[in-house]
C-alpha atoms as an extended CHARMM CRD file, in Angstrom:
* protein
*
       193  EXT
         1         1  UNK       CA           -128.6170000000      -55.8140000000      116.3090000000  PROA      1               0.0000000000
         2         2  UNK       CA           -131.7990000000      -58.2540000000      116.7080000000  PROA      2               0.0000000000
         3         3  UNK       CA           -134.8690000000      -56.3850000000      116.9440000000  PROA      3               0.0000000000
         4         4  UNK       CA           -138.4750000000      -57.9740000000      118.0070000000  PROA      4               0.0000000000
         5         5  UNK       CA           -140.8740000000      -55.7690000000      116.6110000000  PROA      5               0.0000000000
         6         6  UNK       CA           -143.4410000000      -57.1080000000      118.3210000000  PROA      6               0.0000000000
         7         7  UNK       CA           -142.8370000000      -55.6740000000      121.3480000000  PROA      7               0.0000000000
         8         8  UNK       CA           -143.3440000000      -52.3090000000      120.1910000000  PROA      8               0.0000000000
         9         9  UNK       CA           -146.5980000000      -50.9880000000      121.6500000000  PROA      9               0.0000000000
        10        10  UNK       CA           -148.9020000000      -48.2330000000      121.4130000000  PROA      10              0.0000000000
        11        11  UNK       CA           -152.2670000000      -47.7030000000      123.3650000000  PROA      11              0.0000000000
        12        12  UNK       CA           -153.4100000000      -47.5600000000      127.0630000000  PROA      12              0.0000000000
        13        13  UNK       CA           -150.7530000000      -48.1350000000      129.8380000000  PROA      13              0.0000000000
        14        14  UNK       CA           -153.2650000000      -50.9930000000      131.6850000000  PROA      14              0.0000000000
        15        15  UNK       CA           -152.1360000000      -53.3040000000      128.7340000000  PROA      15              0.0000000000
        16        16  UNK       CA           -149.0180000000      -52.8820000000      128.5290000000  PROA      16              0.0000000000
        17        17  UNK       CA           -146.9320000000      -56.1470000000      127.8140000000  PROA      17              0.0000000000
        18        18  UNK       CA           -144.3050000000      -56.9570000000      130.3100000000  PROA      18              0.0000000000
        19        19  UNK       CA           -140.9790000000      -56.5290000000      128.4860000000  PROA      19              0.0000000000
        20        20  UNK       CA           -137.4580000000      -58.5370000000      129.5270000000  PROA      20              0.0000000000
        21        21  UNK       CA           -134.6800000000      -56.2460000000      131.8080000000  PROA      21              0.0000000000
        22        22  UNK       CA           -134.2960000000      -52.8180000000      129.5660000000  PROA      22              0.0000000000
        23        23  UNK       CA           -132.8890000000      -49.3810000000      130.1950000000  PROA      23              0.0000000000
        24        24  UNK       CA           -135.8420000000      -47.2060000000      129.1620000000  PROA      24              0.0000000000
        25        25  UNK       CA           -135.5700000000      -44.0470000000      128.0290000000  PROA      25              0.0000000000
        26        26  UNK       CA           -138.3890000000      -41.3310000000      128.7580000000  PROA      26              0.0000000000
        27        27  UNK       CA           -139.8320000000      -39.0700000000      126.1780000000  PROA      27              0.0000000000
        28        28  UNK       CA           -142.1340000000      -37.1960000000      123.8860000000  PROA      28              0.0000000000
        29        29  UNK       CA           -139.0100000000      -38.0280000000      121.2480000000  PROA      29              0.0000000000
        30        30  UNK       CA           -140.7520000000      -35.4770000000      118.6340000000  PROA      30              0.0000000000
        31        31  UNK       CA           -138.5540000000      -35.3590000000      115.9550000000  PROA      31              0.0000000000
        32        32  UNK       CA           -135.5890000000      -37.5780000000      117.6750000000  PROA      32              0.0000000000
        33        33  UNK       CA           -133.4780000000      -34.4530000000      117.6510000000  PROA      33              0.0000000000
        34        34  UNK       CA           -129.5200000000      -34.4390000000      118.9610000000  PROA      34              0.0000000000
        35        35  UNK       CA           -130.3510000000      -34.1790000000      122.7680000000  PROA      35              0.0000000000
        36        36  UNK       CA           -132.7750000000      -37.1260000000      122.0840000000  PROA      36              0.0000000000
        37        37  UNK       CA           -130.0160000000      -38.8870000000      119.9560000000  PROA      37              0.0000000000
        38        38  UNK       CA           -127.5890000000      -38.3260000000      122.7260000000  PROA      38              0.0000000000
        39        39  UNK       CA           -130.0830000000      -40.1380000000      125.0820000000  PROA      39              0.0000000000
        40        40  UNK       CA           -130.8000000000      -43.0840000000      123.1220000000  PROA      40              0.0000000000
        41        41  UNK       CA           -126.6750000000      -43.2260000000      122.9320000000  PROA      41              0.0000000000
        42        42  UNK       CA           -125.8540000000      -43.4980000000      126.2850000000  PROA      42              0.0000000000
        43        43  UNK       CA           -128.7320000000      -45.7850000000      126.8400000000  PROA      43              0.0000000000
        44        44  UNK       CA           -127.3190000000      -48.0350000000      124.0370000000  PROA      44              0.0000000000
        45        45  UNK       CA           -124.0760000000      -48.1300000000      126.1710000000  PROA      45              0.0000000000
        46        46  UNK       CA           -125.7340000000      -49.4900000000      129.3150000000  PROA      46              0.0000000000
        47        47  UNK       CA           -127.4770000000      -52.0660000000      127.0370000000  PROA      47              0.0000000000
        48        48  UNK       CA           -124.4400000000      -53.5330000000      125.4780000000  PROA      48              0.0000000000
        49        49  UNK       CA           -122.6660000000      -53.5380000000      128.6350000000  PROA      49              0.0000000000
        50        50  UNK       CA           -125.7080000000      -54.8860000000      130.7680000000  PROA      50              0.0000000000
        51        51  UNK       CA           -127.1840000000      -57.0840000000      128.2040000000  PROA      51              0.0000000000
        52        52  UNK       CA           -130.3000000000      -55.0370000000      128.1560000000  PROA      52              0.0000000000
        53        53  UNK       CA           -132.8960000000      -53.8400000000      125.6930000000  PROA      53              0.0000000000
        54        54  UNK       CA           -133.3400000000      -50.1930000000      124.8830000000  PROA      54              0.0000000000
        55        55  UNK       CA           -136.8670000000      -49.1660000000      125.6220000000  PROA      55              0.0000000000
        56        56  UNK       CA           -137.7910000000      -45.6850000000      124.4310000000  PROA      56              0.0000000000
        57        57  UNK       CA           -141.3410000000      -44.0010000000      126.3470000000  PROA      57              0.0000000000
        58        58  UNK       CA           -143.0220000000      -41.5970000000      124.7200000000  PROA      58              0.0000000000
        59        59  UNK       CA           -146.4590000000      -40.3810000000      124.6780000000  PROA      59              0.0000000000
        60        60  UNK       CA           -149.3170000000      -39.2960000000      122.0690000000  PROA      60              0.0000000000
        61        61  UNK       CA           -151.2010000000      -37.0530000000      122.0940000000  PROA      61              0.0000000000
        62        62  UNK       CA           -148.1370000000      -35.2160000000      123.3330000000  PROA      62              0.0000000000
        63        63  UNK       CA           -149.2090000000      -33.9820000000      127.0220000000  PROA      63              0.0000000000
        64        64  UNK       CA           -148.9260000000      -29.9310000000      126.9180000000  PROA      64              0.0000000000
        65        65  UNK       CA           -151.8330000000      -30.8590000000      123.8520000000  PROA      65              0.0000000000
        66        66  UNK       CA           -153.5050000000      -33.1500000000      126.6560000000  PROA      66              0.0000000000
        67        67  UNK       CA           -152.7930000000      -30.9070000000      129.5670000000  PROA      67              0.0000000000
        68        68  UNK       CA           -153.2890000000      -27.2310000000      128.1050000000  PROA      68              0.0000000000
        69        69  UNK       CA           -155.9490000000      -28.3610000000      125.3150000000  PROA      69              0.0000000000
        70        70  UNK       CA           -154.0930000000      -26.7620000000      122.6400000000  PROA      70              0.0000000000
        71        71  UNK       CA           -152.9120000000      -28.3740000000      119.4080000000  PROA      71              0.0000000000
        72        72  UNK       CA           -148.9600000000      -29.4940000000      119.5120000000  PROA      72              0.0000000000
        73        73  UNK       CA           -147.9150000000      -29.1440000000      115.6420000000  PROA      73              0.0000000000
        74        74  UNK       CA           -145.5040000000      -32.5780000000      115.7020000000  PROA      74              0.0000000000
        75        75  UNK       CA           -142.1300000000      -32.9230000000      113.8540000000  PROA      75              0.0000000000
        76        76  UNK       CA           -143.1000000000      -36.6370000000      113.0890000000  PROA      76              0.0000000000
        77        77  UNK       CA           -145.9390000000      -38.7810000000      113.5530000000  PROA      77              0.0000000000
        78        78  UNK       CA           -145.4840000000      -41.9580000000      115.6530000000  PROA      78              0.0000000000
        79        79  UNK       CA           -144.7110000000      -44.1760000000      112.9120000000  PROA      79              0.0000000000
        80        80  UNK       CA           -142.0870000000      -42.0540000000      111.6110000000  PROA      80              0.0000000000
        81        81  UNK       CA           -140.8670000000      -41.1740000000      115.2220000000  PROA      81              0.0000000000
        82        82  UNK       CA           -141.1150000000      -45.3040000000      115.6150000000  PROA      82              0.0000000000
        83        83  UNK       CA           -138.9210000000      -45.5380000000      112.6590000000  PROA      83              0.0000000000
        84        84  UNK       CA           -136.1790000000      -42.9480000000      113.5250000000  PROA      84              0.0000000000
        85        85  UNK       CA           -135.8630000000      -44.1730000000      117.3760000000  PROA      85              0.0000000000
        86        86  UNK       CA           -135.0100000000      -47.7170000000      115.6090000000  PROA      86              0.0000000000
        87        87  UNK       CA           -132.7350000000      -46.0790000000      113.3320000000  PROA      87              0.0000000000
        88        88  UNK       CA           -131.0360000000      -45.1680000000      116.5810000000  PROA      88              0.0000000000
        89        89  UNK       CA           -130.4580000000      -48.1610000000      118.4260000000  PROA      89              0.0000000000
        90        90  UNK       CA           -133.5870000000      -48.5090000000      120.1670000000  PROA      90              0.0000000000
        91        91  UNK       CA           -134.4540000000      -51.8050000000      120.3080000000  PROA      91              0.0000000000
        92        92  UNK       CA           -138.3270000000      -51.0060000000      121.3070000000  PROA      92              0.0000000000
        93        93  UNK       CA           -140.8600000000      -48.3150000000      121.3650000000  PROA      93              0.0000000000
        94        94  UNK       CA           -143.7440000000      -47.7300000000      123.7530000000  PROA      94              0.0000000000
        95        95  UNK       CA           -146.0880000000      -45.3840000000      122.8550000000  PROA      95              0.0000000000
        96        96  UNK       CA           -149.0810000000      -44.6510000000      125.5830000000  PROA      96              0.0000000000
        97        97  UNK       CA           -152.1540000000      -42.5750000000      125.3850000000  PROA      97              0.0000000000
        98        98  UNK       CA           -151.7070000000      -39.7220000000      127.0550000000  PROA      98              0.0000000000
        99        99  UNK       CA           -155.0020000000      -39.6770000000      128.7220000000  PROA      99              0.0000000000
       100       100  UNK       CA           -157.0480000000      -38.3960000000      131.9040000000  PROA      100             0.0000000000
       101       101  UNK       CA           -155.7220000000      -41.7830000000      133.5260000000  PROA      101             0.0000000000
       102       102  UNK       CA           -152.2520000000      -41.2140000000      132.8800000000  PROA      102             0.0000000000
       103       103  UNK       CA           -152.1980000000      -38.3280000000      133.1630000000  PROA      103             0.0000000000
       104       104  UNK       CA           -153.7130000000      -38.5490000000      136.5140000000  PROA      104             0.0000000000
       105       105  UNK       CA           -150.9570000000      -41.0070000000      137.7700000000  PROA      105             0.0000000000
       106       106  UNK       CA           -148.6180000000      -40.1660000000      140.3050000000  PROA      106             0.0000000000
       107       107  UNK       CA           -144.8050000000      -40.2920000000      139.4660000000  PROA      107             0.0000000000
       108       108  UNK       CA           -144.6850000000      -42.7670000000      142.0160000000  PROA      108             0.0000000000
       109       109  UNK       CA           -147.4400000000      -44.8000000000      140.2560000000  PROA      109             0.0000000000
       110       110  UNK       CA           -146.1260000000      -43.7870000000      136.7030000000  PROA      110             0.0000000000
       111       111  UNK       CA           -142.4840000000      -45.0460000000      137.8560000000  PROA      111             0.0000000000
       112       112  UNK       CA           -143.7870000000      -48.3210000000      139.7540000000  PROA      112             0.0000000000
       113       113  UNK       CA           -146.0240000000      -49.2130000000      137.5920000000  PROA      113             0.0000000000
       114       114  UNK       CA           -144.8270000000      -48.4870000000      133.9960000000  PROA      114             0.0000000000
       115       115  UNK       CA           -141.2220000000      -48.0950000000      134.1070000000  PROA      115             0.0000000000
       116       116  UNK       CA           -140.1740000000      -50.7580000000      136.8490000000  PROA      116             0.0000000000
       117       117  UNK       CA           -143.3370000000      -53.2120000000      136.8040000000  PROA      117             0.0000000000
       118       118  UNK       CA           -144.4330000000      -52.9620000000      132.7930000000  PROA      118             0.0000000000
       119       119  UNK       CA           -140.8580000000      -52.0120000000      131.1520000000  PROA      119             0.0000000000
       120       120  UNK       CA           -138.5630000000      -54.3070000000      133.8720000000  PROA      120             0.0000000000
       121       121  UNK       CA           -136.1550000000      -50.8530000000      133.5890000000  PROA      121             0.0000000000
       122       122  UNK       CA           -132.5730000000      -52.0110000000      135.1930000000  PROA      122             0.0000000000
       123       123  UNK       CA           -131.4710000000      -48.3750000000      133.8770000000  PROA      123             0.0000000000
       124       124  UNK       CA           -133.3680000000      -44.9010000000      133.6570000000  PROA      124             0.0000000000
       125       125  UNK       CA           -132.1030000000      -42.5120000000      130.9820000000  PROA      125             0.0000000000
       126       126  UNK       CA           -133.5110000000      -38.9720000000      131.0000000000  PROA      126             0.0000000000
       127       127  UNK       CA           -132.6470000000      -35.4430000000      130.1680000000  PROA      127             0.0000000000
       128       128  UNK       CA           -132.1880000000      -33.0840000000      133.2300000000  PROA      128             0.0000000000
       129       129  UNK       CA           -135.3830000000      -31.2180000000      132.3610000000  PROA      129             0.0000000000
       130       130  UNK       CA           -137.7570000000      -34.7910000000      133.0770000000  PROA      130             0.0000000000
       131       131  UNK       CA           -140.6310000000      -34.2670000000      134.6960000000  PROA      131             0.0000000000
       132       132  UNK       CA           -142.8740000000      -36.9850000000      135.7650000000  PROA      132             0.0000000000
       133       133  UNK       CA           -146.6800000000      -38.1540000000      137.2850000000  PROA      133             0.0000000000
       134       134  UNK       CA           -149.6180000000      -35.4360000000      138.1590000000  PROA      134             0.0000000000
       135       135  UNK       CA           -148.6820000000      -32.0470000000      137.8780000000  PROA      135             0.0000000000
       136       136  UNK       CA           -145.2140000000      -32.7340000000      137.2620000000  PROA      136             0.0000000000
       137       137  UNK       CA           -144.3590000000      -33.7370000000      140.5580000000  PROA      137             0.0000000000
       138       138  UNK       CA           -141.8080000000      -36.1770000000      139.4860000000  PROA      138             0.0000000000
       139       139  UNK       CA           -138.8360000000      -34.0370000000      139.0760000000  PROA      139             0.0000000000
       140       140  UNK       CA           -135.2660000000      -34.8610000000      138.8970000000  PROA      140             0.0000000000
       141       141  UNK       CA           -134.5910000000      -35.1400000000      142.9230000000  PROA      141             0.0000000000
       142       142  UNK       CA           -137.3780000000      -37.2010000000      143.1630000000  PROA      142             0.0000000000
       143       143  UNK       CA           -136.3660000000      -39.8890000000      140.2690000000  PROA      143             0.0000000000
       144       144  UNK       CA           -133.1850000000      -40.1690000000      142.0710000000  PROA      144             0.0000000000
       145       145  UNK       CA           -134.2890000000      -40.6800000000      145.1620000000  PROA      145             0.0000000000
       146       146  UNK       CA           -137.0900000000      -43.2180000000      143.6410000000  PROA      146             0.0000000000
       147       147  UNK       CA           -134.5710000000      -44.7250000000      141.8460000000  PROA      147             0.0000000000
       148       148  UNK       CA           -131.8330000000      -45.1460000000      144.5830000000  PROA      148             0.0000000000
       149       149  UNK       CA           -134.2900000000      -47.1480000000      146.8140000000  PROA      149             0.0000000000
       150       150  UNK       CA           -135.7220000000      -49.0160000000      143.8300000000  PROA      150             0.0000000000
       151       151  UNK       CA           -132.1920000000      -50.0340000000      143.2510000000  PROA      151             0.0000000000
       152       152  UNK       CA           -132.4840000000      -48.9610000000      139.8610000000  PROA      152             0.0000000000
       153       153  UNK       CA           -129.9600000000      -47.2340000000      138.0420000000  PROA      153             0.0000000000
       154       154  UNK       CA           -130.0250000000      -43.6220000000      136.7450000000  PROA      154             0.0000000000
       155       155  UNK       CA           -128.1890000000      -41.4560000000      134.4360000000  PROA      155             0.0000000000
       156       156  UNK       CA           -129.7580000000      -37.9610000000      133.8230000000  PROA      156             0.0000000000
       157       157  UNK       CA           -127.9030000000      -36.6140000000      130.4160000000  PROA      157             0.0000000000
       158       158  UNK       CA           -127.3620000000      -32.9310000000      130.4890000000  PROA      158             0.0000000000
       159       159  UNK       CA           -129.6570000000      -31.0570000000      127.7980000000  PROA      159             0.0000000000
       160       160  UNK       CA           -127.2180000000      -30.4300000000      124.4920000000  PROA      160             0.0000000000
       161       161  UNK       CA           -127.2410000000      -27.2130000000      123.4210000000  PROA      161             0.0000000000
       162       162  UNK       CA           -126.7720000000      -25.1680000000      119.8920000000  PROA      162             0.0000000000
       163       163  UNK       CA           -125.7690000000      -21.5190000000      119.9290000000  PROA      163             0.0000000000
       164       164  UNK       CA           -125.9500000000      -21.0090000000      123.3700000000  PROA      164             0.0000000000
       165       165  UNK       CA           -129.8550000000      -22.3840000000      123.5380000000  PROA      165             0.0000000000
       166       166  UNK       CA           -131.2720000000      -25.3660000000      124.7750000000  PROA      166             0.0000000000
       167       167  UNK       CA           -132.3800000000      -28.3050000000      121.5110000000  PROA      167             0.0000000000
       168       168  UNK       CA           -135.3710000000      -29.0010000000      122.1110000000  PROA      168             0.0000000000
       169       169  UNK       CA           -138.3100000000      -30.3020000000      119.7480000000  PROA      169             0.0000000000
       170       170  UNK       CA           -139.7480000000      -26.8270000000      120.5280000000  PROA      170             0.0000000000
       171       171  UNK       CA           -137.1820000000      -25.1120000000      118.9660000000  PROA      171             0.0000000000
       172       172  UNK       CA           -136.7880000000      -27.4620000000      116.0010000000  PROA      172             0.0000000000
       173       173  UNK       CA           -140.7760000000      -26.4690000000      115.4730000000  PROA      173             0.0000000000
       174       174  UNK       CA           -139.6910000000      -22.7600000000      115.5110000000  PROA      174             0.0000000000
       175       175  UNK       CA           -136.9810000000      -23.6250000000      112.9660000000  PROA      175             0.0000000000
       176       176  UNK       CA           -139.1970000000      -25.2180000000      110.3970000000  PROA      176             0.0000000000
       177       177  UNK       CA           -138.8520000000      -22.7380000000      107.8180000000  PROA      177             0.0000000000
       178       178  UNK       CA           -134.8620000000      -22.5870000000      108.2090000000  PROA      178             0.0000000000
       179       179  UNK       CA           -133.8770000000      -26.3620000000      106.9800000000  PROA      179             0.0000000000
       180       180  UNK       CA           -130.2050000000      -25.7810000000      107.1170000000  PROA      180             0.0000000000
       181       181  UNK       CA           -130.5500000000      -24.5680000000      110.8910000000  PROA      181             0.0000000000
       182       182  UNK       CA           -133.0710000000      -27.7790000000      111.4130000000  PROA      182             0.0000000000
       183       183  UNK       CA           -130.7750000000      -29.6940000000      109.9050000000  PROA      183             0.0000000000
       184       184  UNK       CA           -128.0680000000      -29.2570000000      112.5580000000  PROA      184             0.0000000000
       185       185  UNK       CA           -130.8350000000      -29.7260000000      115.7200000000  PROA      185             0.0000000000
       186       186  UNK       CA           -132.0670000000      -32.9400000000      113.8320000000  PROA      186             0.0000000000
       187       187  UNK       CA           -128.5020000000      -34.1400000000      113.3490000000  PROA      187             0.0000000000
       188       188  UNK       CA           -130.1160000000      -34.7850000000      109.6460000000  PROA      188             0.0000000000
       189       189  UNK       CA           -132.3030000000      -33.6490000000      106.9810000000  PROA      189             0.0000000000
       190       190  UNK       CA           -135.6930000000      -33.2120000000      108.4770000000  PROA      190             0.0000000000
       191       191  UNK       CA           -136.8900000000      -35.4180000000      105.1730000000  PROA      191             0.0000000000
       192       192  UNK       CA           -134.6500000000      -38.4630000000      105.5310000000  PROA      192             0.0000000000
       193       193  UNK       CA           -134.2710000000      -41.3330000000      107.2570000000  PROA      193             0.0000000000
């Protein structure tokens, strides 16, 4: 796989590079646990069939720290979560500033703008628990209905679960202190790669 590293990107979503047709994946990717492995998967698939590049979205600071004001402890920083999402086929990573303007946005906006306009997405990949714009209002129903006039496709990947409960970068914080458990949420050693 040929990677151009200089399209990865971190900083405001204004000035944001336009990037060639992609399937984009969307993201806080904290720790680029299985569910977020089984994401980037099925948006390598597209790509190879479609001739596309794999974008992977994800924000910083992560937006329940933005949102709710509270500190989010993270699995990985951005260069390491940078570094892990390559490992995994992605071919580039956009990072933006989760900020009062973004956050702000409407999913409408945030979809238009960023992930059609900015990221040229000709595929959407997303777990079934995405939420998107102000307040969340861009839920599932509303991507796919977005999506469907956008002509755009969309494939929402059901959340993978462990022991009967969800994987989530949540739970792989609450697992810390258990690195076999971690382990099998990471799909690896929490200290390689």
């Amino acid at each position: 796989m040929n990677v151009n590293y200089s399209k990865d990107f971190q900083g405001a979503w204004l000035d944001l590079p336009h990037y060639a047709k992609s399937v984009v994946c969307i993201g806080c990717f904290d720790g680029v646990h299985i569910g977020h492995q089984a994401l980037i998967q099925k948006a390598r698939t597209y790509a190879h069939a479609f001739d596309l590049n794999v974008i992977a979205l994800c924000f910083n600071p992560h937006p329940k720290e933005f949102l709710n004001q509270f500190k989010v402890d993270q699995l990985t920083t951005i260069a390491e979560r940078f570094r892990l999402l390559k490992h995994y086929g992605v071919d580039h990573c956009v990072c933006l500033n989760f900020d009062q303007a973004l956050a702000t946005l409407s999913a409408e906006s945030f979809l238009s703008k960023i992930v059609s306009d900015a990221l040229n997405a000709q595929v959407i990949v997303v777990g079934d628990n995405f939420k998107c714009g102000h307040q969340q209002s861009g839920n599932i129903d509303f991507l796919k209905q977005w999506t469907y006039q956008q002509a755009i496709q969309l494939d929402v990947v059901s959340l993978m679960t462990l022991d009967q409960a969800v994987v989530s970068s949540t739970r792989c914080r609450a697992s810390i202190n258990d690195p076999v458990y971690l382990s099998q949420l990471l799909g690896r050693s929490h200290l390689t790669l």
